[in-house]
Amino acid sequence: MVMDFFHPQLSTWVCLGILLLDLFTQSGLGGKCLIYKKKKRKDVLRYICKAPVPSPMDHLWFQSLYQNHQSQPKFFIDSSYNNSVMMRIASIFIVVLLLIPVLPLSSATRSFKSDYESENSGLMDSPWPMFRHDVHHTGRSPYGKDGCTALLKWKVNISGIDIPSPVIDKNGVIYTGSHKLYAIYPNGTIKWVLNISVWGLARARDGTIYVSTWGKNLYAVNPDGTIKWKCNLRDGASGDPLIGKDGTIYIGTLDPLLADGKFYAVYPNGTIKWSVNLDGCSSAVIYNDTVYTDCCRDGYLYAIYANNGTIKWKKWEGSVGHLSSGPSVDKEGIVYYGSRNGYIYAFYPNGTLKWKYNIGSTYMPPVISENGTLYIASGSKVYAFDRNGTLLWMRKTYSANELVMDKNGVIYGVREHHVYALNPNGTLRWVWKTNDYLVNGPVIGRDGTIYITGYDSKLIGHVYAIEPKDAADLRIMSVYYGPTFRCIKIKVKNVGCEPAYNATCEAIVQVPLRFTSKSETKVFATTVPFIDVGEEKVVKIKDVYLSPFLYR
């Protein structure tokens, strides 16, 4: 009987298995194995271990040879003892041995692929536990809320104006800060304040809040606002903390004078695991035990082995002297980076360039949708690409510091005086406007509330909560500055999707006081009974006598 095995590696496993079987049956270990043939068809073969007796395998021999120097071996099986039984035995064992190596081969193939979701297991299972949502910087939330417009729910004063993107824990508590660290309940009341500076944050699985700072320390903060430990990194942070699935924290620092900042891996107990001499490295991502970060000091994107800090490869990306939001990485391990030199880059896990596209200067990585579509902003344009670098669409809209995506595929951007929402095809969904200057965010809560940070004209920092919803939304389209009689005239439009009833319009006027350089604030108001969807109305706010005035 001749059996062909078409996979050389499987053939090797079969040879080894059969030899081991032969050795076992002749070794006497645990006794010999007799083979009985039952009369019942369902029990054709039964193996029973008994005391040593002559084994049928003593009469079975195998020979392997290569014919004509081919790499595909042939196996010959012969028997002088109960040939029929022997052939069945050989067939069964060969089939079993064929199946055994297939599993390790498949497992080995899978082992080279990252378990994309489990890499987030070091983070708290919460709506937004770290910068750009997850360890891959996808910027994609599993939550969201429909609405034709967005309205302000609340805003909270924060000390300072350089306020990072918030993080949100599993209870909906929001964490951010500038000169101090704030914990804010979902209704806008302050839970606690800790007197440490804040560059960036991440929330760990065990509830610890890791805070990178403008100073030299990385802090671990307990959920009640007390300090768990601090780790001296010698220089101020240049990025937000990244938490690996084993709890290791990765963070970069920047030394503006000596340029000797480092990129660190810190154990969860606050001791340093390793450091590498890379100055000004961004917020990092991790994929398959490799950490990716770009460093503004030299303009390279680095791949670093997570276990020991050895540099795997580096690629020039051109953002010298400019901090960025770092790269992002998709489920296939493709690393994306938006550069100040005008290109978005896509690199394979081994560092070779997959594609690049000139979109203009940017410092954000793309948002990565569930199907792999990429969204990135440059100036006042938003671009959508497929994974192969094909441009799907480009829309001119408001500028953005960052983009994020909700569960419905709606894309949110924030910058200066606007938060905007784009549909997945790039059409404008809504715009929320403010006189304040918006800095960071947006991030998305479990109920779909959007949180951003910014500051007002008095340089007072704020956290804003805005809610997408179907509602009336009145906007001042213009203010009449010409001569009027005892009134202020404004043009108001309802840009929402519901009519407005009994809407109150206010004018805040700074009234100069006589014979002094001071002024007082007065509020004048009127009520508009009804404004339909899409309707514009000229509204007169009466009983204003003073002119000139400062309208706010």
Coordinates of C-alpha atoms in Angstrom, one line a residue:
M1 CA 0.0 0.0 0.0
V2 CA 1.4 3.4 -0.9
M3 CA 0.2 6.7 0.6
D4 CA 1.3 10.1 -0.7
F5 CA 1.6 13.1 1.7
F6 CA 1.6 16.3 -0.2
H7 CA 2.9 18.6 2.5
P8 CA 6.6 18.0 3.4
Q9 CA 6.2 19.4 6.9
L10 CA 3.2 17.2 7.6
S11 CA 5.2 14.2 6.3
T12 CA 7.9 14.9 8.9
W13 CA 5.3 15.0 11.6
V14 CA 3.8 11.7 10.5
C15 CA 7.2 10.0 10.4
L16 CA 8.0 11.2 13.9
G17 CA 4.6 10.2 15.2
I18 CA 4.7 6.7 13.8
L19 CA 8.2 6.1 15.2
L20 CA 7.1 7.3 18.6
L21 CA 4.1 5.0 18.5
D22 CA 6.3 2.1 17.6
L23 CA 8.7 2.9 20.4
F24 CA 5.8 3.2 22.9
T25 CA 4.2 -0.1 22.0
Q26 CA 7.6 -1.9 22.3
S27 CA 8.9 -0.2 25.4
G28 CA 6.9 -1.9 28.0
L29 CA 6.0 1.4 29.6
G30 CA 2.6 0.8 31.2
G31 CA 2.4 -2.6 29.6
K32 CA 1.8 -3.6 26.0
C33 CA -1.3 -2.6 24.0
L34 CA -3.3 -5.5 22.5
I35 CA -5.8 -4.7 19.7
Y36 CA -9.1 -6.6 19.7
K37 CA -11.6 -6.7 16.9
K38 CA -15.1 -6.6 18.2
K39 CA -18.1 -8.0 16.5
K40 CA -20.2 -4.9 16.9
R41 CA -19.7 -2.6 14.0
K42 CA -19.6 0.5 16.2
D43 CA -16.6 -0.8 18.1
V44 CA -14.4 -2.1 15.4
L45 CA -11.2 -1.3 17.3
R46 CA -10.6 -1.1 21.0
Y47 CA -7.3 -0.5 22.7
I48 CA -6.7 -2.3 26.0
C49 CA -3.5 -2.0 28.0
K50 CA -2.4 -5.3 29.6
A51 CA 0.8 -6.9 30.8
P52 CA 3.6 -7.2 28.2
V53 CA 2.8 -9.6 25.4
P54 CA 4.0 -9.8 21.8
S55 CA 2.9 -6.6 20.1
P56 CA 1.4 -6.5 16.7
M57 CA 3.7 -3.5 16.1
D58 CA 6.6 -5.9 16.3
H59 CA 5.5 -7.0 12.8
L60 CA 4.9 -3.5 11.4
W61 CA 7.7 -1.7 9.6
F62 CA 7.9 1.6 7.8
Q63 CA 10.3 2.8 5.2
S64 CA 10.7 6.3 3.9
L65 CA 12.6 7.0 0.7
Y66 CA 12.8 9.9 -1.8
Q67 CA 12.4 8.8 -5.4
N68 CA 14.3 10.6 -8.1
H69 CA 15.5 13.1 -5.4
Q70 CA 12.0 14.6 -5.1
S71 CA 11.2 16.5 -1.9
Q72 CA 7.9 14.6 -1.6
P73 CA 8.3 11.4 0.4
K74 CA 6.4 8.2 -0.1
F75 CA 5.6 5.8 2.8
F76 CA 5.3 2.1 2.4
I77 CA 3.4 0.0 5.0
D78 CA 3.7 -3.8 5.2
S79 CA 2.6 -6.4 7.7
S80 CA 3.0 -10.1 8.1
Y81 CA 0.6 -10.3 11.0
N82 CA -3.1 -9.7 10.6
N83 CA -2.6 -7.5 7.6
S84 CA -6.2 -6.2 7.5
V85 CA -6.1 -5.1 11.1
M86 CA -2.7 -3.5 10.6
M87 CA -3.8 -1.5 7.6
R88 CA -6.7 -0.1 9.6
I89 CA -4.4 0.8 12.5
A90 CA -2.0 2.5 10.2
S91 CA -4.7 4.4 8.4
I92 CA -6.3 5.6 11.7
F93 CA -2.9 6.8 13.1
I94 CA -1.9 8.5 9.9
V95 CA -5.2 10.4 9.7
V96 CA -4.8 11.5 13.4
L97 CA -1.3 12.5 12.9
L98 CA -2.2 14.4 9.8
L99 CA -4.7 16.4 11.8
I100 CA -2.5 17.1 14.8
P101 CA 0.1 19.3 13.0
V102 CA -2.6 21.3 11.2
L103 CA -3.7 22.9 14.4
P104 CA -0.2 24.2 15.5
L105 CA 0.4 25.4 11.9
S106 CA -2.8 27.4 12.0
S107 CA -2.1 28.7 15.5
A108 CA 1.4 29.7 14.4
T109 CA -0.1 31.7 11.5
R110 CA -2.5 33.4 13.8
S111 CA 0.2 34.2 16.3
F112 CA 1.7 36.7 13.9
K113 CA -1.6 38.7 13.9
S114 CA -2.4 41.0 16.7
D115 CA -5.5 40.3 18.8
Y116 CA -6.7 43.8 18.1
E117 CA -9.4 44.2 20.7
S118 CA -7.5 42.4 23.6
E119 CA -4.7 44.9 23.2
N120 CA -7.0 47.4 24.9
S121 CA -7.4 45.1 28.0
G122 CA -5.0 47.3 30.0
L123 CA -7.5 50.2 29.7
M124 CA -10.7 50.7 31.8
D125 CA -13.8 49.4 29.9
S126 CA -15.3 52.8 29.6
P127 CA -16.7 55.2 26.9
W128 CA -13.3 57.0 26.4
P129 CA -10.4 55.8 28.5
M130 CA -7.5 57.5 26.8
F131 CA -6.4 60.0 24.1
R132 CA -8.1 59.1 20.8
H133 CA -10.1 56.4 22.6
D134 CA -7.9 53.3 22.4
V135 CA -4.3 52.0 22.1
H136 CA -4.6 52.1 18.3
H137 CA -5.7 55.7 18.2
T138 CA -8.7 54.8 16.0
G139 CA -10.7 57.8 17.3
R140 CA -13.8 55.6 17.0
S141 CA -16.5 55.4 19.7
P142 CA -19.0 52.6 20.2
Y143 CA -21.5 55.2 21.3
G144 CA -23.3 58.1 19.6
K145 CA -26.6 60.0 19.4
D146 CA -28.6 61.1 16.5
G147 CA -29.6 64.7 16.1
C148 CA -30.1 67.4 13.5
T149 CA -28.2 69.9 15.6
A150 CA -26.3 70.2 18.9
L151 CA -27.1 72.2 22.0
L152 CA -25.0 73.2 25.0
K153 CA -25.8 71.1 28.1
W154 CA -23.3 72.8 30.4
K155 CA -19.8 74.2 30.7
V156 CA -17.4 74.2 33.7
N157 CA -14.6 76.5 34.6
I158 CA -11.1 75.0 34.5
S159 CA -7.9 76.7 35.7
G160 CA -5.6 77.3 32.7
I161 CA -6.1 77.3 28.9
D162 CA -3.9 74.4 27.7
I163 CA -6.5 71.8 28.5
P164 CA -6.1 68.3 27.0
S165 CA -8.8 66.1 25.6
P166 CA -10.8 64.6 28.4
V167 CA -11.0 60.9 29.3
I168 CA -14.2 59.3 30.6
D169 CA -14.5 56.4 33.1
K170 CA -17.1 53.7 33.3
N171 CA -19.3 55.8 35.6
G172 CA -19.3 58.7 33.1
V173 CA -16.9 60.9 35.2
I174 CA -14.8 63.2 33.0
Y175 CA -11.2 63.9 33.8
T176 CA -9.1 66.8 32.4
G177 CA -7.3 69.9 33.6
S178 CA -4.4 72.2 33.0
H179 CA -2.8 73.8 36.1
K180 CA -4.9 71.2 38.1
L181 CA -6.5 67.9 37.5
Y182 CA -10.3 67.9 37.6
A183 CA -12.8 65.1 38.0
I184 CA -16.3 66.2 36.8
Y185 CA -19.6 64.4 37.2
P186 CA -21.7 63.8 34.0
N187 CA -24.1 66.6 35.2
G188 CA -21.2 69.2 35.2
T189 CA -20.6 69.4 39.0
I190 CA -17.0 69.0 40.1
K191 CA -16.2 65.8 42.0
W192 CA -12.7 66.7 43.1
V193 CA -9.6 68.7 42.2
L194 CA -5.9 67.7 42.5
N195 CA -3.1 70.2 42.4
I196 CA -0.9 68.8 39.7
S197 CA -0.4 70.0 36.1
V198 CA -1.9 68.0 33.3
W199 CA -0.6 67.3 29.8
G200 CA -2.5 64.1 29.1
L201 CA -4.4 61.3 30.8
A202 CA -5.3 57.6 30.5
R203 CA -7.6 55.4 32.7
A204 CA -6.3 51.9 33.6
R205 CA -8.3 48.7 34.1
D206 CA -7.9 48.9 37.9
G207 CA -9.2 52.5 38.0
T208 CA -5.8 54.2 38.3
I209 CA -5.6 57.5 36.4
Y210 CA -2.2 58.1 34.8
V211 CA -1.3 61.7 34.3
S212 CA 1.6 63.0 32.2
T213 CA 2.5 66.5 33.2
W214 CA 4.2 69.7 32.2
G215 CA 6.7 69.0 35.0
K216 CA 9.1 66.1 35.2
N217 CA 6.7 63.5 36.9
L218 CA 4.4 60.9 35.7
Y219 CA 1.6 60.5 38.3
A220 CA -0.7 57.6 39.2
V221 CA -3.8 58.9 40.8
N222 CA -6.4 56.9 42.7
P223 CA -10.1 57.3 41.8
D224 CA -10.7 59.4 44.9
G225 CA -8.1 62.0 43.8
T226 CA -5.2 61.0 46.0
I227 CA -1.8 60.4 44.6
K228 CA -0.8 56.7 44.4
W229 CA 2.8 57.3 43.2
K230 CA 4.9 59.5 41.0
C231 CA 7.8 58.6 38.7
N232 CA 10.5 61.1 38.0
L233 CA 11.1 61.3 34.2
R234 CA 13.5 64.3 34.4
D235 CA 11.6 66.3 31.7
G236 CA 8.1 67.4 30.8
A237 CA 5.9 65.1 28.8
S238 CA 5.5 65.3 25.1
G239 CA 2.5 63.0 24.8
D240 CA -0.4 61.3 26.5
P241 CA 0.1 58.0 28.4
L242 CA -0.4 54.7 26.6
I243 CA -1.3 51.6 28.6
G244 CA -0.3 48.2 27.4
K245 CA -2.4 45.1 28.1
D246 CA 0.1 44.1 30.8
G247 CA -0.4 47.5 32.5
T248 CA 3.0 49.0 31.3
I249 CA 2.7 52.7 30.7
Y250 CA 4.5 54.3 27.7
I251 CA 5.3 58.0 27.6
G252 CA 7.7 60.4 25.9
T253 CA 9.4 63.5 27.2
L254 CA 10.9 66.6 25.7
D255 CA 13.9 68.6 26.8
P256 CA 13.8 71.9 24.8
L257 CA 17.3 72.9 25.8
L258 CA 19.5 69.9 25.8
A259 CA 17.4 67.7 23.5
D260 CA 17.9 64.7 25.8
G261 CA 14.3 63.7 26.4
K262 CA 13.5 60.0 26.5
F263 CA 10.8 57.6 25.6
Y264 CA 9.9 55.5 28.7
A265 CA 8.2 52.2 29.6
V266 CA 7.1 52.3 33.3
Y267 CA 5.8 49.4 35.3
P268 CA 2.3 49.8 37.0
N269 CA 4.1 50.2 40.3
G270 CA 5.9 53.3 39.1
T271 CA 9.4 51.9 38.5
I272 CA 11.0 52.4 35.1
K273 CA 11.1 49.3 32.9
W274 CA 13.3 50.8 30.2
S275 CA 14.0 54.0 28.4
V276 CA 15.4 54.9 25.0
N277 CA 17.1 58.2 24.0
L278 CA 14.5 59.7 21.8
D279 CA 13.5 63.3 22.4
G280 CA 10.0 64.8 21.9
C281 CA 8.1 61.6 21.1
S282 CA 4.4 61.8 20.6
S283 CA 1.5 59.9 22.1
A284 CA 2.1 56.3 21.1
V285 CA 0.1 53.4 19.8
I286 CA 0.8 49.6 20.2
Y287 CA 0.2 46.6 17.9
N288 CA 1.4 43.1 18.4
D289 CA 4.0 44.0 21.1
T290 CA 5.4 46.9 19.0
V291 CA 5.1 50.5 20.1
Y292 CA 4.9 53.2 17.4
T293 CA 5.6 56.8 18.0
D294 CA 7.0 59.8 16.1
C295 CA 9.7 62.1 17.5
C296 CA 9.7 65.8 16.6
R297 CA 13.4 66.2 17.4
D298 CA 14.5 64.3 14.3
G299 CA 11.4 63.8 12.3
Y300 CA 11.3 60.0 12.3
L301 CA 8.5 57.5 13.0
Y302 CA 9.8 54.8 15.2
A303 CA 8.8 51.2 15.8
I304 CA 10.0 50.0 19.2
Y305 CA 9.9 46.5 20.8
A306 CA 7.6 46.8 23.8
N307 CA 9.4 44.3 25.9
N308 CA 12.9 45.8 26.0
G309 CA 12.9 49.2 24.1
T310 CA 15.0 48.1 21.2
I311 CA 14.3 50.1 18.1
K312 CA 12.8 47.8 15.4
W313 CA 12.9 50.4 12.6
K314 CA 12.6 54.1 11.9
K315 CA 11.2 56.0 8.9
W316 CA 11.6 59.6 8.0
E317 CA 8.2 61.5 8.1
G318 CA 9.5 65.1 8.1
S319 CA 7.8 66.7 11.1
V320 CA 10.9 68.2 12.6
G321 CA 10.4 70.6 15.5
H322 CA 6.6 70.1 15.7
L323 CA 4.8 67.9 18.2
S324 CA 2.0 65.8 16.8
S325 CA -0.9 63.6 17.9
G326 CA 1.1 60.5 16.9
P327 CA 0.2 57.7 14.6
S328 CA -2.8 55.3 14.4
V329 CA -2.8 51.6 13.4
D330 CA -5.5 49.4 11.9
K331 CA -6.4 45.8 12.6
E332 CA -4.0 44.6 9.9
G333 CA -1.0 46.4 11.5
I334 CA -0.8 49.2 8.9
V335 CA 0.5 52.3 10.6
Y336 CA -0.8 55.7 9.5
Y337 CA 0.7 59.1 10.2
G338 CA -0.3 62.6 9.1
S339 CA 2.8 64.8 8.8
R340 CA 3.5 68.5 8.8
N341 CA 5.3 68.0 5.5
G342 CA 1.9 67.6 3.9
Y343 CA 1.6 63.8 3.5
I344 CA -0.4 61.1 5.1
Y345 CA 1.7 58.0 5.2
A346 CA 0.8 54.3 5.4
F347 CA 3.5 51.8 6.5
Y348 CA 3.4 48.1 6.7
P349 CA 4.3 46.5 10.1
N350 CA 7.9 45.9 8.8
G351 CA 8.4 49.6 8.0
T352 CA 8.1 49.6 4.2
L353 CA 5.9 52.3 2.7
K354 CA 2.5 51.1 1.5
W355 CA 1.3 54.5 0.1
K356 CA 1.4 58.2 0.8
Y357 CA -0.9 61.0 -0.3
N358 CA -0.3 64.8 -0.3
I359 CA -3.2 66.5 1.6
G360 CA -1.4 69.5 3.1
S361 CA 0.1 70.0 6.5
T362 CA -1.5 68.2 9.4
Y363 CA -0.5 66.8 12.8
M364 CA -3.2 64.3 13.4
P365 CA -3.5 60.6 12.4
P366 CA -6.6 59.4 10.6
V367 CA -9.7 58.2 12.3
I368 CA -10.1 54.5 11.4
S369 CA -13.6 53.3 10.8
E370 CA -14.8 49.7 11.4
N371 CA -14.5 48.9 7.7
G372 CA -11.1 50.4 7.4
T373 CA -12.0 53.8 5.8
L374 CA -9.7 56.6 7.0
Y375 CA -10.7 60.2 7.8
I376 CA -8.2 63.0 8.3
A377 CA -8.3 66.8 8.3
S378 CA -5.9 69.3 6.9
G379 CA -6.7 73.0 7.1
S380 CA -10.3 73.4 6.3
K381 CA -10.6 70.2 4.4
V382 CA -11.6 66.7 5.5
Y383 CA -10.4 63.7 3.4
A384 CA -11.7 60.1 3.2
F385 CA -9.4 57.3 2.0
D386 CA -9.8 53.6 1.6
R387 CA -7.0 51.3 3.1
N388 CA -5.1 51.3 -0.2
G389 CA -4.8 55.1 -0.3
T390 CA -7.6 55.7 -2.9
L391 CA -9.3 59.1 -2.2
L392 CA -13.0 58.5 -1.7
W393 CA -14.0 62.1 -1.1
M394 CA -12.8 65.5 0.0
R395 CA -15.0 68.1 1.6
K396 CA -14.2 71.7 2.4
T397 CA -15.5 72.6 5.9
Y398 CA -14.4 74.1 9.1
S399 CA -10.8 73.5 10.3
A400 CA -10.2 70.8 12.9
N401 CA -7.5 70.0 15.6
E402 CA -8.9 66.5 15.9
L403 CA -11.5 64.2 14.3
V404 CA -13.5 61.4 16.0
M405 CA -16.2 59.1 14.9
D406 CA -19.4 57.8 16.6
K407 CA -21.2 54.4 16.3
N408 CA -23.3 55.8 13.4
G409 CA -20.2 56.8 11.3
V410 CA -20.8 60.5 12.0
I411 CA -17.5 62.4 12.1
Y412 CA -16.9 65.2 14.6
G413 CA -14.3 67.9 14.4
V414 CA -13.4 70.8 16.6
R415 CA -11.3 73.9 16.3
E416 CA -11.4 77.6 17.2
H417 CA -15.1 78.6 17.5
H418 CA -16.8 75.5 16.0
V419 CA -17.7 71.9 16.6
Y420 CA -19.1 70.3 13.5
A421 CA -20.6 66.9 12.5
L422 CA -20.2 65.4 9.0
N423 CA -22.2 62.5 7.7
P424 CA -20.1 59.4 6.5
N425 CA -20.3 60.8 2.9
G426 CA -18.8 64.1 4.0
T427 CA -22.0 66.2 3.9
L428 CA -22.4 68.7 6.7
R429 CA -24.8 67.5 9.4
W430 CA -24.7 70.4 11.9
V431 CA -22.4 73.1 13.4
W432 CA -22.3 74.3 17.0
K433 CA -20.8 77.7 17.4
T434 CA -19.4 79.7 20.3
N435 CA -17.6 82.9 21.0
D436 CA -15.0 81.0 23.1
Y437 CA -11.9 79.4 21.6
L438 CA -12.0 75.6 21.4
V439 CA -8.8 73.7 21.9
N440 CA -9.1 69.9 22.3
G441 CA -11.6 67.1 22.0
P442 CA -14.1 66.0 20.9
V443 CA -14.7 62.9 23.0
I444 CA -17.9 60.9 23.2
G445 CA -19.7 59.8 26.3
R446 CA -21.9 56.7 26.7
D447 CA -25.1 58.7 26.1
G448 CA -23.7 60.4 23.0
T449 CA -22.8 63.7 24.8
I450 CA -19.7 65.3 23.2
Y451 CA -17.1 66.9 25.4
I452 CA -14.5 69.5 24.3
T453 CA -12.2 72.0 26.0
G454 CA -11.4 75.6 25.4
Y455 CA -11.2 79.1 26.9
D456 CA -13.0 82.4 26.7
S457 CA -11.9 86.0 26.0
K458 CA -10.8 86.4 29.7
L459 CA -8.5 83.3 29.4
I460 CA -10.7 81.3 31.7
G461 CA -10.6 77.6 30.7
H462 CA -13.8 75.5 30.2
V463 CA -15.0 72.0 29.6
Y464 CA -18.1 72.0 27.4
A465 CA -20.8 69.3 27.1
I466 CA -22.9 69.5 24.0
E467 CA -25.7 67.2 23.0
P468 CA -26.8 66.1 19.5
K469 CA -30.6 66.2 19.4
D470 CA -33.6 67.0 17.2
A471 CA -34.5 70.5 18.4
A472 CA -34.9 74.1 17.4
D473 CA -31.6 75.9 17.1
L474 CA -31.6 79.7 16.8
R475 CA -28.6 81.5 15.4
I476 CA -27.9 85.2 15.1
M477 CA -27.3 85.7 11.4
S478 CA -26.5 89.5 11.6
V479 CA -26.7 92.5 13.8
Y480 CA -27.9 95.9 12.5
Y481 CA -25.5 98.6 13.5
G482 CA -27.2 101.5 11.8
P483 CA -29.4 104.1 13.5
T484 CA -32.4 102.7 15.4
F485 CA -35.0 104.1 17.7
R486 CA -34.7 102.7 21.2
C487 CA -33.9 99.2 20.1
I488 CA -31.4 96.8 18.8
K489 CA -32.2 94.9 15.6
I490 CA -30.9 91.4 15.0
K491 CA -31.7 88.7 12.3
V492 CA -32.3 85.3 13.8
K493 CA -32.7 82.0 11.9
N494 CA -33.9 78.6 13.1
V495 CA -31.3 76.1 11.8
G496 CA -32.7 73.2 13.8
C497 CA -35.3 70.7 12.8
E498 CA -38.1 71.7 15.2
P499 CA -40.0 75.0 15.5
A500 CA -39.1 77.4 18.3
Y501 CA -41.8 78.6 20.6
N502 CA -41.5 81.6 22.9
A503 CA -37.8 82.0 22.3
T504 CA -36.0 84.6 24.4
C505 CA -33.4 86.9 22.6
E506 CA -31.0 88.9 24.8
A507 CA -28.6 91.7 24.3
I508 CA -25.8 92.3 26.8
V509 CA -24.8 95.9 26.8
Q510 CA -21.8 97.6 28.6
V511 CA -23.1 100.9 29.7
P512 CA -20.5 103.6 30.6
L513 CA -21.0 105.2 33.9
R514 CA -21.0 109.0 34.0
F515 CA -17.8 110.8 35.2
T516 CA -15.9 107.6 35.6
S517 CA -13.9 105.2 33.4
K518 CA -16.0 102.3 34.5
S519 CA -19.1 100.7 33.0
E520 CA -21.9 98.4 34.1
T521 CA -23.5 95.5 32.4
K522 CA -27.2 95.5 31.5
V523 CA -29.2 92.8 29.9
F524 CA -32.1 93.6 27.5
A525 CA -34.4 90.9 26.3
T526 CA -37.5 90.2 24.2
T527 CA -39.6 87.1 23.5
V528 CA -40.4 85.8 20.0
P529 CA -43.6 83.7 20.0
F530 CA -42.7 81.4 17.1
I531 CA -39.9 80.8 14.5
D532 CA -40.5 77.9 12.1
V533 CA -37.8 75.5 10.8
G534 CA -35.5 77.4 8.4
E535 CA -37.3 80.7 9.0
E536 CA -35.4 84.0 9.4
K537 CA -36.9 86.8 11.5
V538 CA -35.8 90.4 12.3
V539 CA -36.1 90.7 16.1
K540 CA -36.2 94.1 17.9
I541 CA -34.9 94.2 21.4
K542 CA -36.5 97.3 22.8
D543 CA -35.9 99.9 25.5
V544 CA -32.2 100.3 24.7
Y545 CA -31.5 104.0 24.8
L546 CA -27.8 104.2 24.9
S547 CA -25.5 104.4 22.0
P548 CA -22.8 103.5 21.3
F549 CA -22.8 100.2 23.1
L550 CA -20.8 97.0 23.1
Y551 CA -22.8 94.1 21.9
R552 CA -21.8 90.6 23.1

